[in-house]
PDB file of N, CA, C and O in Angstrom:
ATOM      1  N   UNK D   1      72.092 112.246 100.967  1.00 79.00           N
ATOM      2  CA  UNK D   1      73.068 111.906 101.988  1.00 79.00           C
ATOM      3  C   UNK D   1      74.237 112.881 101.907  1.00 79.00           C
ATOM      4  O   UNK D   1      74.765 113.010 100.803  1.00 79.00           O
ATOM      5  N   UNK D   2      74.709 113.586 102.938  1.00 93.00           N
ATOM      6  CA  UNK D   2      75.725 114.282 102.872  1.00 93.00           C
ATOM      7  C   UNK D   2      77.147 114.131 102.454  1.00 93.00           C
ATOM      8  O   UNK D   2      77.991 114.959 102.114  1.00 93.00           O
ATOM      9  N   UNK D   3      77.174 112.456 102.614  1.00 95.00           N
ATOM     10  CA  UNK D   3      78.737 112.187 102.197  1.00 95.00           C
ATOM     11  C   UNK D   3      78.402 111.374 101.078  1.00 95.00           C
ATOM     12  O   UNK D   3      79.178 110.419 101.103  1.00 95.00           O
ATOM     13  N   UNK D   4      77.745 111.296 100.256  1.00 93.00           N
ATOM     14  CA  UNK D   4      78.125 110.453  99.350  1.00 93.00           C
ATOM     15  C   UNK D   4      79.029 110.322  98.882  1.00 93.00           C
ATOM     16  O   UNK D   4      79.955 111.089  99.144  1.00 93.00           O
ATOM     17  N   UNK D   5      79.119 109.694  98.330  1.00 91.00           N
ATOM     18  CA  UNK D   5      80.131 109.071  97.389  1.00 91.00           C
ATOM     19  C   UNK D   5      81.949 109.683  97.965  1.00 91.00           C
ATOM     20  O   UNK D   5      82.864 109.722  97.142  1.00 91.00           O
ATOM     21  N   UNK D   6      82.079 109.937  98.876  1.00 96.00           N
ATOM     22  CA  UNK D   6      82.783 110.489  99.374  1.00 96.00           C
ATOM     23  C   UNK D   6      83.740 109.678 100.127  1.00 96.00           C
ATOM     24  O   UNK D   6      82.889 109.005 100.708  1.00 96.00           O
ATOM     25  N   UNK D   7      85.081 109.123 100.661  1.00 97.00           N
ATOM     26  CA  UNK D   7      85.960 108.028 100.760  1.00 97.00           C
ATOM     27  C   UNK D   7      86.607 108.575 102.352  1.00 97.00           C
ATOM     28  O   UNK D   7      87.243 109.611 102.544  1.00 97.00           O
ATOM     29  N   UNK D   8      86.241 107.584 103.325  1.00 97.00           N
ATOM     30  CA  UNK D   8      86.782 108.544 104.562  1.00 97.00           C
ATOM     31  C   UNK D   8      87.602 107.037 105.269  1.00 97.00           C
ATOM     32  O   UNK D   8      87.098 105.916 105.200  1.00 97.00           O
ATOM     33  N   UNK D   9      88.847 107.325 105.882  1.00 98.00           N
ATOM     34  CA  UNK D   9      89.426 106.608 106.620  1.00 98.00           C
ATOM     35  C   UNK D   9      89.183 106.878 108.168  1.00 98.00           C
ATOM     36  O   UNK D   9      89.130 108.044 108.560  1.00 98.00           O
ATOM     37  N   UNK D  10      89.062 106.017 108.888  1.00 98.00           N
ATOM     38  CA  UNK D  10      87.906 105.919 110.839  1.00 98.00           C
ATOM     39  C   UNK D  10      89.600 105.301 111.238  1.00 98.00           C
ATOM     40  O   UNK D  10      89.834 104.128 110.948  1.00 98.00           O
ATOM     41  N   UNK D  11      90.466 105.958 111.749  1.00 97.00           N
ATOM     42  CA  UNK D  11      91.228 105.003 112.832  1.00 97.00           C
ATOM     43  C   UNK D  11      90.589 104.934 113.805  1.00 97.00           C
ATOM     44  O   UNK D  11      89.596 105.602 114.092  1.00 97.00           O
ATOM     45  N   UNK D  12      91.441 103.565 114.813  1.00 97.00           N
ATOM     46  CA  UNK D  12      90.330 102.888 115.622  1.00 97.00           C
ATOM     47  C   UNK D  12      88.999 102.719 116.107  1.00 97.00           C
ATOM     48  O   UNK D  12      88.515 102.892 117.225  1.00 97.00           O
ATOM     49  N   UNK D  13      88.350 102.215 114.657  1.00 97.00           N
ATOM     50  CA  UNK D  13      87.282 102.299 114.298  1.00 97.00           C
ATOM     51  C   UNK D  13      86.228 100.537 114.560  1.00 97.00           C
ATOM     52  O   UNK D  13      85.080 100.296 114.188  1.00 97.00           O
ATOM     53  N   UNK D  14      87.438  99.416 115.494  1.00 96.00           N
ATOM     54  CA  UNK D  14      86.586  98.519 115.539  1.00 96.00           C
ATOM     55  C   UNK D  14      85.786  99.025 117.043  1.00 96.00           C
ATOM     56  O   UNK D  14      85.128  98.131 117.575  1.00 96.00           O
ATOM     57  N   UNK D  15      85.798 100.206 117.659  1.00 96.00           N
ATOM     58  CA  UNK D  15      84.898  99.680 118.895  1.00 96.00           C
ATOM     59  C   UNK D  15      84.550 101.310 118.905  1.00 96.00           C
ATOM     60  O   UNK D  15      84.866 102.156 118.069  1.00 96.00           O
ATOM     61  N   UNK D  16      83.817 101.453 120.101  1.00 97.00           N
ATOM     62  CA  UNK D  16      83.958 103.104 120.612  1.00 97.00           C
ATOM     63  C   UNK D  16      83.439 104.534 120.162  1.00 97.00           C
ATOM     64  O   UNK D  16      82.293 104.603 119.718  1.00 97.00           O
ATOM     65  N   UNK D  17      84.083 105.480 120.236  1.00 98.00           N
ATOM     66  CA  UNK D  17      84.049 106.493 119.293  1.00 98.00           C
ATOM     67  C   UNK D  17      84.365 106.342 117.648  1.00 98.00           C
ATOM     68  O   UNK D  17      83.685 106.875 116.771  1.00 98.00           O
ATOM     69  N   UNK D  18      85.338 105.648 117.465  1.00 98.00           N
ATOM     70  CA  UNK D  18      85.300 105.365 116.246  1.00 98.00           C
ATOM     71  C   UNK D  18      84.485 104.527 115.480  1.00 98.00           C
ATOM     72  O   UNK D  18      83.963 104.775 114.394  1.00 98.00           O
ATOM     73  N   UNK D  19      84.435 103.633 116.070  1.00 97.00           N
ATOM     74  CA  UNK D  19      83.007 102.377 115.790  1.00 97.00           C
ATOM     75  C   UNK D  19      81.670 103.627 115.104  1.00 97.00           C
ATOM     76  O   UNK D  19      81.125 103.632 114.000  1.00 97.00           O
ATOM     77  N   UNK D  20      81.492 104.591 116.314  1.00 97.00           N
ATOM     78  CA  UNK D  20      80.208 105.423 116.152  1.00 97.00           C
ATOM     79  C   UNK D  20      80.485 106.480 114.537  1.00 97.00           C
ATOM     80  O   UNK D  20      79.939 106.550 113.436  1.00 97.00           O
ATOM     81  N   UNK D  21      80.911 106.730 114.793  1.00 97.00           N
ATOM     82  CA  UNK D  21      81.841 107.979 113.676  1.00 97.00           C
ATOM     83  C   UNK D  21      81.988 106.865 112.283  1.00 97.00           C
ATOM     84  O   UNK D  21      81.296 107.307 111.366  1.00 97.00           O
ATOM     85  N   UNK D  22      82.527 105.868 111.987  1.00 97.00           N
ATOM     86  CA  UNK D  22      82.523 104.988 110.842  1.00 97.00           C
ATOM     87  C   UNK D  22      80.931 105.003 110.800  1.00 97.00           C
ATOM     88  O   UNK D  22      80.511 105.555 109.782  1.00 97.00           O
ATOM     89  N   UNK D  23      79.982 104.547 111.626  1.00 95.00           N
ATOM     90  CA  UNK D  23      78.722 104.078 111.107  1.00 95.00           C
ATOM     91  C   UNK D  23      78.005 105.486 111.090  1.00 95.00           C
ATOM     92  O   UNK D  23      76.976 105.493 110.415  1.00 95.00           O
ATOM     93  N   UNK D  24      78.268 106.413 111.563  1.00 95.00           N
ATOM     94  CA  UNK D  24      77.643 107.501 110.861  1.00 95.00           C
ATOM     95  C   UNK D  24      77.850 108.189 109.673  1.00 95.00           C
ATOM     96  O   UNK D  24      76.969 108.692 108.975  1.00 95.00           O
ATOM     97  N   UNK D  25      79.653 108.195 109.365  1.00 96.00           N
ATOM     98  CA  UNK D  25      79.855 108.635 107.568  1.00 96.00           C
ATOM     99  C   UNK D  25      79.355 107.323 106.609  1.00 96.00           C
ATOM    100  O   UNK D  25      79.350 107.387 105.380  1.00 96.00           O
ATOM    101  N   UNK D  26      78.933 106.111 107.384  1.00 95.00           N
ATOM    102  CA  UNK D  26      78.491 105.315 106.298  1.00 95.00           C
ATOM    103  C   UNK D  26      76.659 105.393 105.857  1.00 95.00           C
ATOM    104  O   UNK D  26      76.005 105.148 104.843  1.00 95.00           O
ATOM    105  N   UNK D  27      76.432 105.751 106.896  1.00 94.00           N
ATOM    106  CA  UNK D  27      75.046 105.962 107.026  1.00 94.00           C
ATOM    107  C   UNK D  27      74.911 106.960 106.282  1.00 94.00           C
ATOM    108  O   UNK D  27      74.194 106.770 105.299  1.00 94.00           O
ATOM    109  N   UNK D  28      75.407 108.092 106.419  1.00 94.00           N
ATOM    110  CA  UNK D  28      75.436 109.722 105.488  1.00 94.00           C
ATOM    111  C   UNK D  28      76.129 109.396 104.035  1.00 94.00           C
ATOM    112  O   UNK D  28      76.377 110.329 103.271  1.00 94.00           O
ATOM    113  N   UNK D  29      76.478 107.831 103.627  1.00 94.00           N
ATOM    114  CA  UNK D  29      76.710 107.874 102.253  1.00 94.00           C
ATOM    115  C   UNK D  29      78.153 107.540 101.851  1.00 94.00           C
ATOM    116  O   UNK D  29      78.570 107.222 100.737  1.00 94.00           O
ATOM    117  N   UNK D  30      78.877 107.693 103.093  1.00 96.00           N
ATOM    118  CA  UNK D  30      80.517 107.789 102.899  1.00 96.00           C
ATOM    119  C   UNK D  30      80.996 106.123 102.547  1.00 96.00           C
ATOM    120  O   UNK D  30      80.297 105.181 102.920  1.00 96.00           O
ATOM    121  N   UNK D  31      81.840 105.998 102.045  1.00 96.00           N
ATOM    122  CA  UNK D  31      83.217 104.688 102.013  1.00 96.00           C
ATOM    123  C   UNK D  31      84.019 104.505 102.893  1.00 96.00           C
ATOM    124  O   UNK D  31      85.091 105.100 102.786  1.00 96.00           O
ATOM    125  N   UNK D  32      83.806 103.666 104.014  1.00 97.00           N
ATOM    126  CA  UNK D  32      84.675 103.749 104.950  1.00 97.00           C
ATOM    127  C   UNK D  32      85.562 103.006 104.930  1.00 97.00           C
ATOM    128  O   UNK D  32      85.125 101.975 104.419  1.00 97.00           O
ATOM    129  N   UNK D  33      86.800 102.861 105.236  1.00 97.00           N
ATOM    130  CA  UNK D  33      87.775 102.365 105.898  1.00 97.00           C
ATOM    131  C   UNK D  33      88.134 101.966 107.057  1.00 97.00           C
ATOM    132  O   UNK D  33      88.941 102.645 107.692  1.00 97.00           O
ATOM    133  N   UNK D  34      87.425 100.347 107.773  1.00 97.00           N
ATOM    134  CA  UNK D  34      87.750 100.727 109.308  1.00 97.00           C
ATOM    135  C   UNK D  34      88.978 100.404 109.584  1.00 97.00           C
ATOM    136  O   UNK D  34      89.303  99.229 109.409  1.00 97.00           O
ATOM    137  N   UNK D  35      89.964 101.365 110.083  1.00 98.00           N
ATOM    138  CA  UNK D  35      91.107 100.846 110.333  1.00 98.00           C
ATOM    139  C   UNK D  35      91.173 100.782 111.851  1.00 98.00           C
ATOM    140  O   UNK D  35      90.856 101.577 112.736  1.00 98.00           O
ATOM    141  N   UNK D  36      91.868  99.151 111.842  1.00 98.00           N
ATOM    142  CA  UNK D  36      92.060  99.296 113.245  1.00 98.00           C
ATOM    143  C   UNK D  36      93.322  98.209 113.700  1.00 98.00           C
ATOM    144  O   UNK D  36      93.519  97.144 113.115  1.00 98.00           O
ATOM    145  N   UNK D  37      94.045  98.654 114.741  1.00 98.00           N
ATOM    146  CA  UNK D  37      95.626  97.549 115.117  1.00 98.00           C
ATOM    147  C   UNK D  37      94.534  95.870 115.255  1.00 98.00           C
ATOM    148  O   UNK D  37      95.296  94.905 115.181  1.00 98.00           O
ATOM    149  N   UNK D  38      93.527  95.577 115.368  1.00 98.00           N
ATOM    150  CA  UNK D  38      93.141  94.115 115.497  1.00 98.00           C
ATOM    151  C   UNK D  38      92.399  93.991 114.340  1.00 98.00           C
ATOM    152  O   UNK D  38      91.437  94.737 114.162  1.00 98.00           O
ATOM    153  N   UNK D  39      92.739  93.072 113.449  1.00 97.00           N
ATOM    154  CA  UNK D  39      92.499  93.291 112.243  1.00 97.00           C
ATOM    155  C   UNK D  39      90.505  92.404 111.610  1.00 97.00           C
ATOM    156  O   UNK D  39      89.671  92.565 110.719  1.00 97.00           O
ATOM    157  N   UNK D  40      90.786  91.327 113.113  1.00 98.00           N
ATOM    158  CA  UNK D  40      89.387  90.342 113.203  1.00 98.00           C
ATOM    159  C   UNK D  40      88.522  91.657 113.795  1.00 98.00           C
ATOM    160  O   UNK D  40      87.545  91.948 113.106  1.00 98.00           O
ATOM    161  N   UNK D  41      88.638  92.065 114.379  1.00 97.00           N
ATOM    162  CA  UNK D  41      87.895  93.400 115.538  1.00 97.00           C
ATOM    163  C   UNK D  41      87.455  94.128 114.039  1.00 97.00           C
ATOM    164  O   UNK D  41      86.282  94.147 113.665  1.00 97.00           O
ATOM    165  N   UNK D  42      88.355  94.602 113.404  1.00 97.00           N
ATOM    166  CA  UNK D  42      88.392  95.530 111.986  1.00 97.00           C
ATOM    167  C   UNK D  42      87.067  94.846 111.391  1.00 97.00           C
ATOM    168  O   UNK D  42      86.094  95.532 111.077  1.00 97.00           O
ATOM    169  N   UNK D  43      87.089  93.482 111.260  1.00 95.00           N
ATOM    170  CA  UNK D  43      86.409  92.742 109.968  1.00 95.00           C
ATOM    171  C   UNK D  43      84.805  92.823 110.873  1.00 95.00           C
ATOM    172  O   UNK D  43      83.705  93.172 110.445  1.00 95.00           O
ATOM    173  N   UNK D  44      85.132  92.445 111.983  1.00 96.00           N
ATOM    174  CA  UNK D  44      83.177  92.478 112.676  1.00 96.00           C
ATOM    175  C   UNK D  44      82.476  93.260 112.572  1.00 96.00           C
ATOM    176  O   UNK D  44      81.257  93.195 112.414  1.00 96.00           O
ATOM    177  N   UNK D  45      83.783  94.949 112.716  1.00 96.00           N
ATOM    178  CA  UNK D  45      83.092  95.948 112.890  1.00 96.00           C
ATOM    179  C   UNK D  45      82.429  96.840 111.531  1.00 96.00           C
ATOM    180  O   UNK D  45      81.544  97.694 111.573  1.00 96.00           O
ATOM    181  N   UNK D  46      83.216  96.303 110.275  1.00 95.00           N
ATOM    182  CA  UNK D  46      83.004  96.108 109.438  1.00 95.00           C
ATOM    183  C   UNK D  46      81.594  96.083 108.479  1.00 95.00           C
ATOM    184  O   UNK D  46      81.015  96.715 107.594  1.00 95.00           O
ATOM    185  N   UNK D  47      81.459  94.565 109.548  1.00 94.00           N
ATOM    186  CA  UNK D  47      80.270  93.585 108.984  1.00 94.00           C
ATOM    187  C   UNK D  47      79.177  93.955 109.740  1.00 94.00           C
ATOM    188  O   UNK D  47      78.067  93.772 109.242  1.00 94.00           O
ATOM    189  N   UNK D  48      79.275  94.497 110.972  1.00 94.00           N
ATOM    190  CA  UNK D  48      77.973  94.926 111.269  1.00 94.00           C
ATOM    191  C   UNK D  48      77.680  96.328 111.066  1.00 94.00           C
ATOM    192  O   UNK D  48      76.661  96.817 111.554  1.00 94.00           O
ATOM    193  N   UNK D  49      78.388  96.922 110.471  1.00 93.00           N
ATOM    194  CA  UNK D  49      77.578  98.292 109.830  1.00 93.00           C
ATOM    195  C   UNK D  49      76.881  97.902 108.713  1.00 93.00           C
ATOM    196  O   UNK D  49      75.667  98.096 108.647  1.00 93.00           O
ATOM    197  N   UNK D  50      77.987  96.958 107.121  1.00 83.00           N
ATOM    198  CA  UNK D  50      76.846  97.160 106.464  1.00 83.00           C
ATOM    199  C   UNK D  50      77.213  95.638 105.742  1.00 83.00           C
ATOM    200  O   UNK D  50      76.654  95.528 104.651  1.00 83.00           O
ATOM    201  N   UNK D  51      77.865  94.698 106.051  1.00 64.00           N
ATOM    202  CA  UNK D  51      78.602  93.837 105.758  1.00 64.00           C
ATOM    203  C   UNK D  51      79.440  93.776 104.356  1.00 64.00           C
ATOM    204  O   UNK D  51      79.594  92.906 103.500  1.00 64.00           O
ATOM    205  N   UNK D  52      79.874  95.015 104.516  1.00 67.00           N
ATOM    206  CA  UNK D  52      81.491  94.682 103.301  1.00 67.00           C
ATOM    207  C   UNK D  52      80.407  95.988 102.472  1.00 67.00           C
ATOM    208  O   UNK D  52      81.132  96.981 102.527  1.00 67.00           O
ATOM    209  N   UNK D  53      79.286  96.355 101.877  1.00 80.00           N
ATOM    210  CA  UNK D  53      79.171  97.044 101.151  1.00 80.00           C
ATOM    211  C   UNK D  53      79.792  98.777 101.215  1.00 80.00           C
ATOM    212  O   UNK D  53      80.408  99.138 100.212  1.00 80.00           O
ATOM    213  N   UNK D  54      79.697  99.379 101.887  1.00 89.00           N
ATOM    214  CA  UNK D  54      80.422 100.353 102.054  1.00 89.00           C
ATOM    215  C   UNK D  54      81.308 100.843 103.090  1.00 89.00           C
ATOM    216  O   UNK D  54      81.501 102.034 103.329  1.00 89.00           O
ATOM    217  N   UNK D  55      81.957  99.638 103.829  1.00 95.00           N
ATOM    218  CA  UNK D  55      82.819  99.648 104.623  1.00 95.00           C
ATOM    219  C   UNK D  55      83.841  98.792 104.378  1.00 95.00           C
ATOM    220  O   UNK D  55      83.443  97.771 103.818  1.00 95.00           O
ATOM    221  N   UNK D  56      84.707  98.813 104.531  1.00 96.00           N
ATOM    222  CA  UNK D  56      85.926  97.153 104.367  1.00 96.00           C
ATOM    223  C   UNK D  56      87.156  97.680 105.623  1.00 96.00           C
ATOM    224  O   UNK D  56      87.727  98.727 105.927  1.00 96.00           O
ATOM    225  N   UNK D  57      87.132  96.402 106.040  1.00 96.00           N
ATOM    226  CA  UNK D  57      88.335  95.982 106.843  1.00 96.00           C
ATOM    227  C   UNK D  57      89.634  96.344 106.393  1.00 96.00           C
ATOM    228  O   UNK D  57      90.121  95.870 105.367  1.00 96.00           O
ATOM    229  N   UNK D  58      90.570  97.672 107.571  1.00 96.00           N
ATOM    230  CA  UNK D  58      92.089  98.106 107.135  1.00 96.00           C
ATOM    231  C   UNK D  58      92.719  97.852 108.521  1.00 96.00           C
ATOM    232  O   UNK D  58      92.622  98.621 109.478  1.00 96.00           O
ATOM    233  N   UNK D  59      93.296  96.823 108.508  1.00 96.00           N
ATOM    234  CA  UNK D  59      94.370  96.192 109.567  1.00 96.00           C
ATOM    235  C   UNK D  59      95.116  97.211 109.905  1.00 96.00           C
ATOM    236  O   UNK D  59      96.177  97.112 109.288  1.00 96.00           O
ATOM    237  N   UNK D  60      95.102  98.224 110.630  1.00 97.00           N
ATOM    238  CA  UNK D  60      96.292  98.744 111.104  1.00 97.00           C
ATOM    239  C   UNK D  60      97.383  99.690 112.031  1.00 97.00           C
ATOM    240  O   UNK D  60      96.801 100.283 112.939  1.00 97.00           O
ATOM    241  N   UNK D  61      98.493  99.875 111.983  1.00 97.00           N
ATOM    242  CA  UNK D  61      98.953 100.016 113.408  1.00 97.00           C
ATOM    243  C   UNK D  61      99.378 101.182 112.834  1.00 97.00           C
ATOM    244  O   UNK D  61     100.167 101.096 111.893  1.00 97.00           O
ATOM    245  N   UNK D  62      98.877 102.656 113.355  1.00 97.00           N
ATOM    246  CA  UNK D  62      99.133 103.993 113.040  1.00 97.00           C
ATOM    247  C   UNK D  62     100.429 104.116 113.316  1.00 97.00           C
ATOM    248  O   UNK D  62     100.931 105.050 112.691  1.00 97.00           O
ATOM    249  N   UNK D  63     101.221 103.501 114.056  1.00 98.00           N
ATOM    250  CA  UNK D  63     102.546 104.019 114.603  1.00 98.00           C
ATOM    251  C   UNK D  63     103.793 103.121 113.474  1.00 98.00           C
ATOM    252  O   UNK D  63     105.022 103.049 113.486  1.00 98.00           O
ATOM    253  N   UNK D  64     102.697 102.538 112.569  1.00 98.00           N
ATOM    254  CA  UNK D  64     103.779 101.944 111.113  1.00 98.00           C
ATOM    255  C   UNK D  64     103.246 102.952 110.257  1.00 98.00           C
ATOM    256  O   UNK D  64     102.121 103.451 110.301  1.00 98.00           O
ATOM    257  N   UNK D  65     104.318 103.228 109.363  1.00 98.00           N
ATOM    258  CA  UNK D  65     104.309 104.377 108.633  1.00 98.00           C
ATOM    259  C   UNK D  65     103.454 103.216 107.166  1.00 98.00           C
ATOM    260  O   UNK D  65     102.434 103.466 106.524  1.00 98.00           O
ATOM    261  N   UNK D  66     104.254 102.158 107.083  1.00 98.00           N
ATOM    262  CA  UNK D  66     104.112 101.427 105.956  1.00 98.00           C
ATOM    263  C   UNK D  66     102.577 100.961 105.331  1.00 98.00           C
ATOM    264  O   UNK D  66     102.082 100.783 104.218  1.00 98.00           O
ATOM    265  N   UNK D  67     101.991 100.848 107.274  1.00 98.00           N
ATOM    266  CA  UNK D  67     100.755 100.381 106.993  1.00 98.00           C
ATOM    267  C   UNK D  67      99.641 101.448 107.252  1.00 98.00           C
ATOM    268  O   UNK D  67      98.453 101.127 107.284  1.00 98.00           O
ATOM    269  N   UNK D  68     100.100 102.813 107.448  1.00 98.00           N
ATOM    270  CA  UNK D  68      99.087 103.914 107.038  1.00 98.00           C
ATOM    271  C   UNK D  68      99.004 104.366 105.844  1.00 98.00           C
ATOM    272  O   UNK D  68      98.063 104.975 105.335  1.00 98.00           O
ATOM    273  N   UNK D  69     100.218 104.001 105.288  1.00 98.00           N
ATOM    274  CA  UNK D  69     100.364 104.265 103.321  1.00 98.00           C
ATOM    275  C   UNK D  69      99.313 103.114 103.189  1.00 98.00           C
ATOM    276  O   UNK D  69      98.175 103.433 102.845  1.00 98.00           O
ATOM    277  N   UNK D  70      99.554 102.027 103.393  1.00 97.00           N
ATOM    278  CA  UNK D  70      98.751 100.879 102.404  1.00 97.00           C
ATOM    279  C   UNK D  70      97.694 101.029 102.694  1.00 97.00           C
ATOM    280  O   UNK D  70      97.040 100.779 101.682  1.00 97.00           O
ATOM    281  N   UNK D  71      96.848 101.378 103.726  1.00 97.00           N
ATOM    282  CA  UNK D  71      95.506 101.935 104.551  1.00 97.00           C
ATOM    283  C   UNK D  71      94.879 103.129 103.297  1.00 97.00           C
ATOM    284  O   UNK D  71      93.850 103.055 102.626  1.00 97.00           O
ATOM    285  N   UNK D  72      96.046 104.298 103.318  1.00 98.00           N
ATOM    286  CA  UNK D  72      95.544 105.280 102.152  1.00 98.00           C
ATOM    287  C   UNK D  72      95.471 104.583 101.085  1.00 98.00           C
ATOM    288  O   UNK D  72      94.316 104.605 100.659  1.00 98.00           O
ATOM    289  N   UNK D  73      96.337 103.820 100.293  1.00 97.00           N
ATOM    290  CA  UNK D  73      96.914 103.440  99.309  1.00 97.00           C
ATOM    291  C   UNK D  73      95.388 103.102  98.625  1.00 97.00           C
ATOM    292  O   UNK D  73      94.873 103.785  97.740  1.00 97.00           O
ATOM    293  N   UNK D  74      94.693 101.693  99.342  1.00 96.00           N
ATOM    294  CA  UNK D  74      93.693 101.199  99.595  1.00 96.00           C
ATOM    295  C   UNK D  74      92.506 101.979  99.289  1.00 96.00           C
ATOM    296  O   UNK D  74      91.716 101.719  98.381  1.00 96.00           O
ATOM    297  N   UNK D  75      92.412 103.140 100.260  1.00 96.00           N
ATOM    298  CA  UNK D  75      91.137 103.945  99.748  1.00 96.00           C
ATOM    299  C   UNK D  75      91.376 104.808  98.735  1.00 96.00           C
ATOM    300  O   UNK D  75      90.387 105.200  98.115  1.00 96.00           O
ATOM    301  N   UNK D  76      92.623 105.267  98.359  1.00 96.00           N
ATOM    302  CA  UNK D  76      92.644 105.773  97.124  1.00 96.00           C
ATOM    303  C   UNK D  76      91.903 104.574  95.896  1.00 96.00           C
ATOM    304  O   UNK D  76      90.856 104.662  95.254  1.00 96.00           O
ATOM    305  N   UNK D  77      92.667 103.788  95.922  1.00 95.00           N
ATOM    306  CA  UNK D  77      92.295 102.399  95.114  1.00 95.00           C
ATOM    307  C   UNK D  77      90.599 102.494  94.772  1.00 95.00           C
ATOM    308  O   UNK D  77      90.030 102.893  93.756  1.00 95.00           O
ATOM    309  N   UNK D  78      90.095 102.003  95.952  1.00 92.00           N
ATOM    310  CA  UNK D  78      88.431 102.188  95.674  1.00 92.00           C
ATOM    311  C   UNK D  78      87.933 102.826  95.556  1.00 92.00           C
ATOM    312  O   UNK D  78      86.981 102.564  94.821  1.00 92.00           O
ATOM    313  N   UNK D  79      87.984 103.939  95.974  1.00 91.00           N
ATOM    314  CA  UNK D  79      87.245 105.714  96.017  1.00 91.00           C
ATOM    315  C   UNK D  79      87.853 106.406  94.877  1.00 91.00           C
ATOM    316  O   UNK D  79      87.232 107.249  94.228  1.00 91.00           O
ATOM    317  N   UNK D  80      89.105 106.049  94.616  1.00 93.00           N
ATOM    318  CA  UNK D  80      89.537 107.413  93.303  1.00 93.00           C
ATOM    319  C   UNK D  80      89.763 108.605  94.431  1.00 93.00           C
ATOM    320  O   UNK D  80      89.710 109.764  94.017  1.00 93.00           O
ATOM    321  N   UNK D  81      89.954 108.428  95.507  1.00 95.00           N
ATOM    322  CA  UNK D  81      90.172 109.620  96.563  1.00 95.00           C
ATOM    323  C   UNK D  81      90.250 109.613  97.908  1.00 95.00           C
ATOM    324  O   UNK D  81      89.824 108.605  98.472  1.00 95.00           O
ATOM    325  N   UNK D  82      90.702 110.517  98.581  1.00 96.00           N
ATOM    326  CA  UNK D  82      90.412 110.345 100.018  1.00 96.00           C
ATOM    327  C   UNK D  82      89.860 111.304 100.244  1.00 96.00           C
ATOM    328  O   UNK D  82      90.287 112.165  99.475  1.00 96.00           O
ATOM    329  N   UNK D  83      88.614 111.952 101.315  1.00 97.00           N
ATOM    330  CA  UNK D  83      87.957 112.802 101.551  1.00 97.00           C
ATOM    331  C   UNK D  83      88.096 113.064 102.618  1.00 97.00           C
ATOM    332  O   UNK D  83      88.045 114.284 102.776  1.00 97.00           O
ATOM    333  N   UNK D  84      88.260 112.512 103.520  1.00 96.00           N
ATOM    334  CA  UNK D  84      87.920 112.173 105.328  1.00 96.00           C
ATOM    335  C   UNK D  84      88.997 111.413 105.871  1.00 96.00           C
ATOM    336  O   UNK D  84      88.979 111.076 107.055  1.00 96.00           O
TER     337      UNK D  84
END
């Protein structure tokens, strides 16, 4: 897989282009982060890629500074890194 083990953050990633783009770095191996401003939208989209195993739900509103730190903060946390 090309991304293994590799830690990538998807903004607006519960629907769309991003939806597509999260389930393809997860498919290629990656850790995703779906971040998205609806945080239930976040958790479905989540659960139907792989349900919680290499994706998890990141609530959040890009235009808060506070909650794109805790978004990184987060995948630093699990990954040991950010890649993507």
């Amino acid at each position: 897989m090309r991304f293994d083990g590799r830690v990538a953050i998807v903004t607006g990633a519960a629907n769309g282009i991003g939806l597509a783009t999260a389930r393809l770095l997860a498919s290629e191996g990656a850790n995703v982060a779906i971040a998205d401003i609806n945080a239930q939208h976040a958790r479905e989209a989540s659960a139907s890629i792989d349900e919680g195993r290499r994706t998890w739900a990141a609530p959040c509103d890009v235009s808060k500074e506070d909650q794109v730190r805790e978004v990184v903060r987060e995948a630093m946390s699990r990954g040991g890194r950010l890649d993507i």
